mmCIF file of C-alpha atoms in Angstrom:
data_model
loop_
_atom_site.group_PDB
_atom_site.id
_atom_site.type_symbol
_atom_site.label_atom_id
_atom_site.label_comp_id
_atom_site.label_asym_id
_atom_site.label_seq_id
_atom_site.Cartn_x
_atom_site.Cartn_y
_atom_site.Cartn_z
ATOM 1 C CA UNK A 1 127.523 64.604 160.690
ATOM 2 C CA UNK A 2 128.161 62.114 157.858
ATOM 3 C CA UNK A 3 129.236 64.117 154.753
ATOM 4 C CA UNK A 4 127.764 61.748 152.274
ATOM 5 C CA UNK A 5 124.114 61.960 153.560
ATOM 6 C CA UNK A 6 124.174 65.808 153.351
ATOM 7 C CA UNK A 7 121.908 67.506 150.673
ATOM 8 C CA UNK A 8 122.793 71.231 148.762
ATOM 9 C CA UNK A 9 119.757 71.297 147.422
ATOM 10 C CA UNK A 10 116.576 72.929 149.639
ATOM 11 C CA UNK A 11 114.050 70.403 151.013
ATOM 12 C CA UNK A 12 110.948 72.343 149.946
ATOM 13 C CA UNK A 13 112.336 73.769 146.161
ATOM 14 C CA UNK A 14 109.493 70.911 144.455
ATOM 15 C CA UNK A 15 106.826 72.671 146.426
ATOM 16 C CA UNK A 16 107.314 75.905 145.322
ATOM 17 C CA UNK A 17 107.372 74.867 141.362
ATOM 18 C CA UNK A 18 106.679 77.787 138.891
ATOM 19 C CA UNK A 19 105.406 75.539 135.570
ATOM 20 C CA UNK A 20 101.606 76.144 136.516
ATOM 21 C CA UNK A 21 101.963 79.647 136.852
ATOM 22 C CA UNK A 22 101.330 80.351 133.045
ATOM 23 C CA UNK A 23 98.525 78.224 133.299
ATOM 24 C CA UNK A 24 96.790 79.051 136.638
ATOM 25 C CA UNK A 25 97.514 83.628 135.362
ATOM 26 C CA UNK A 26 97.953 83.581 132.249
ATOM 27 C CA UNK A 27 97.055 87.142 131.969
ATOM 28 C CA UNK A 28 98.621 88.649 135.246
ATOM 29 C CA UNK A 29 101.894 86.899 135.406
ATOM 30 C CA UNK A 30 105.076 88.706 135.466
ATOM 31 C CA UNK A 31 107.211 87.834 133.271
ATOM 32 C CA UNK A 32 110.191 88.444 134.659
ATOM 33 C CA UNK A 33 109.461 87.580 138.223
ATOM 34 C CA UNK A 34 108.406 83.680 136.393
ATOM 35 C CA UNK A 35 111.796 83.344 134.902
ATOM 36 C CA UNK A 36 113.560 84.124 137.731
ATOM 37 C CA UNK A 37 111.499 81.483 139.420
ATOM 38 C CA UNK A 38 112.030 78.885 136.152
ATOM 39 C CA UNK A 39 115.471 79.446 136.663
ATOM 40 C CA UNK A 40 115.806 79.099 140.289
ATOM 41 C CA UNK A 41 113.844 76.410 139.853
ATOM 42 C CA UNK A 42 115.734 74.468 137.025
ATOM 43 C CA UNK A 43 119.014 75.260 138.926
ATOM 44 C CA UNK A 44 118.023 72.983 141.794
ATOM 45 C CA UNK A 45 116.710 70.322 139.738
ATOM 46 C CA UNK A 46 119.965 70.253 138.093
ATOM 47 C CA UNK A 47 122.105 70.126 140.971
ATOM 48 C CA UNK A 48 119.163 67.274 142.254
ATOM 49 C CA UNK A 49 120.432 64.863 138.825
ATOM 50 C CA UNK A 50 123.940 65.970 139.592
ATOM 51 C CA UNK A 51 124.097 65.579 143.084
ATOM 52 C CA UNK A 52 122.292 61.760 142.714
ATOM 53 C CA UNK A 53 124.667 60.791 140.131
ATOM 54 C CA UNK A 54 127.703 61.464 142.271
ATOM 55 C CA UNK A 55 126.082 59.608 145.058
ATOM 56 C CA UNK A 56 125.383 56.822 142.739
ATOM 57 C CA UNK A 57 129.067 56.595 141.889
ATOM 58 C CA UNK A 58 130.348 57.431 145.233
ATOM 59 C CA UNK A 59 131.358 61.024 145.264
ATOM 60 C CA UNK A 60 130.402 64.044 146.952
ATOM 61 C CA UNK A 61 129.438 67.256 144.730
ATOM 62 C CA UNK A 62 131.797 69.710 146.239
ATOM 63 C CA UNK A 63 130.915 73.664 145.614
ATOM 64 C CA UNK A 64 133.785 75.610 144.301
ATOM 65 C CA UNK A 65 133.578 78.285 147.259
ATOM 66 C CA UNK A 66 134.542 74.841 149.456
ATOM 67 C CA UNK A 67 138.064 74.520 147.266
ATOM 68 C CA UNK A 68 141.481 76.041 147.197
ATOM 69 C CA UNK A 69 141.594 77.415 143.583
ATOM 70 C CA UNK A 70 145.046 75.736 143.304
ATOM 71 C CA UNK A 71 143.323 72.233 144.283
ATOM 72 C CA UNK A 72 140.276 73.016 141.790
ATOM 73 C CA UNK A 73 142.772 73.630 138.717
ATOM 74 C CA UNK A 74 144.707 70.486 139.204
ATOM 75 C CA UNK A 75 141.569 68.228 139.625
ATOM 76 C CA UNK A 76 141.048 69.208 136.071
ATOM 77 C CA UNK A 77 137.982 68.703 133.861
ATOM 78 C CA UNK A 78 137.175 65.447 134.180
ATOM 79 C CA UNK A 79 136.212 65.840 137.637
ATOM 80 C CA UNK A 80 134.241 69.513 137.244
ATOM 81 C CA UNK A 81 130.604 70.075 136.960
ATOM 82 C CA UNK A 82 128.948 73.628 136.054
ATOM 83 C CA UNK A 83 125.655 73.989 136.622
ATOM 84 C CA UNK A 84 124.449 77.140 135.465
ATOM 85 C CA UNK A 85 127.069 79.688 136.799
ATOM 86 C CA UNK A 86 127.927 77.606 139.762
ATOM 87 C CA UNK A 87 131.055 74.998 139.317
ATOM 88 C CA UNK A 88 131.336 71.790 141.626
ATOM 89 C CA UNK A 89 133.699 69.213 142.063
ATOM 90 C CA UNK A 90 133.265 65.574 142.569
ATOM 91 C CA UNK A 91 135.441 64.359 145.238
ATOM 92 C CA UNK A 92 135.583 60.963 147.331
ATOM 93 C CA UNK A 93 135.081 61.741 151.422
ATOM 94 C CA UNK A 94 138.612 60.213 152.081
ATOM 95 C CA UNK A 95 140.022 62.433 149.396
ATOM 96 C CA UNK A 96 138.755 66.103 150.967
ATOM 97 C CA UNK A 97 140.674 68.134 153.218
ATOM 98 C CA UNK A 98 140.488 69.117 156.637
ATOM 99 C CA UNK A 99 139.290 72.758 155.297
ATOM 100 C CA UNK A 100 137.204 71.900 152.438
ATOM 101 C CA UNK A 101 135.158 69.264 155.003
ATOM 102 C CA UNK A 102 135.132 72.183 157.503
ATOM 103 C CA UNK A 103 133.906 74.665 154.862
ATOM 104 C CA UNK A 104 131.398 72.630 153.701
ATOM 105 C CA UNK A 105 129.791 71.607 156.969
ATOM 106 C CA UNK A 106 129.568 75.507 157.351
ATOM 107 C CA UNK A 107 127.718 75.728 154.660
ATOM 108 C CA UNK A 108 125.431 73.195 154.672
ATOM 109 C CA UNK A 109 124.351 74.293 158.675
ATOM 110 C CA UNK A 110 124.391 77.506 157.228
ATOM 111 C CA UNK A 111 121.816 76.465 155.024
ATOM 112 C CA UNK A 112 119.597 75.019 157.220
ATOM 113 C CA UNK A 113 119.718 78.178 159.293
ATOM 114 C CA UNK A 114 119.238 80.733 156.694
#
């Protein structure tokens, strides 16, 4: 599995877009049930702008579950994204560990699976 060509985003998130909602109920909508959905929603397009631009530049948007927290802190700042509550890290393939590639392969097949 090439680690550049992976995606953390969900191939069928645009399909399931919430901005016609209002229009298509506007009287029986749930409020709360549309914001969660908004927010899902913005979350992944997000990640979608975040995760092109590292590709664009040659990195690999790395979530911080995938990251020794001593590794994360000395990347610093520069190298951190947050989207939403989520941080990620932008890291070049040759530059990732052993464990974090491990880690993240398990996540993305988890993914897929789940």
């Amino acid at each position: 599995m090439n680690i550049q060509e992976f995606s953390l985003i969900p191939a069928d998130y645009r399909e399931k877009d919430p901005r016609t909602l209002p229009y298509l109920y506007p009287t029986t909508l749930n409020i709360v049930a549309y914001a969660k959905k908004m927010q899902e929603f913005s979350y992944y397009q997000a990640l979608e702008v975040a995760e092109t631009l590292a590709k664009m530049q040659g990195f690999v948007l790395l979530p911080w579950s995938c990251i020794h927290w001593e590794r994360a802190r000395n990347l610093g700042h520069d190298r951190k994204i947050k989207i939403g509550r989520k941080s990620f890290f932008l890291l070049k393939t040759d530059e990732m560990t052993k464990t974090e590639k491990r880690k993240l392969e398990n996540l993305i097949s988890e993914m897929k699976t789940g």
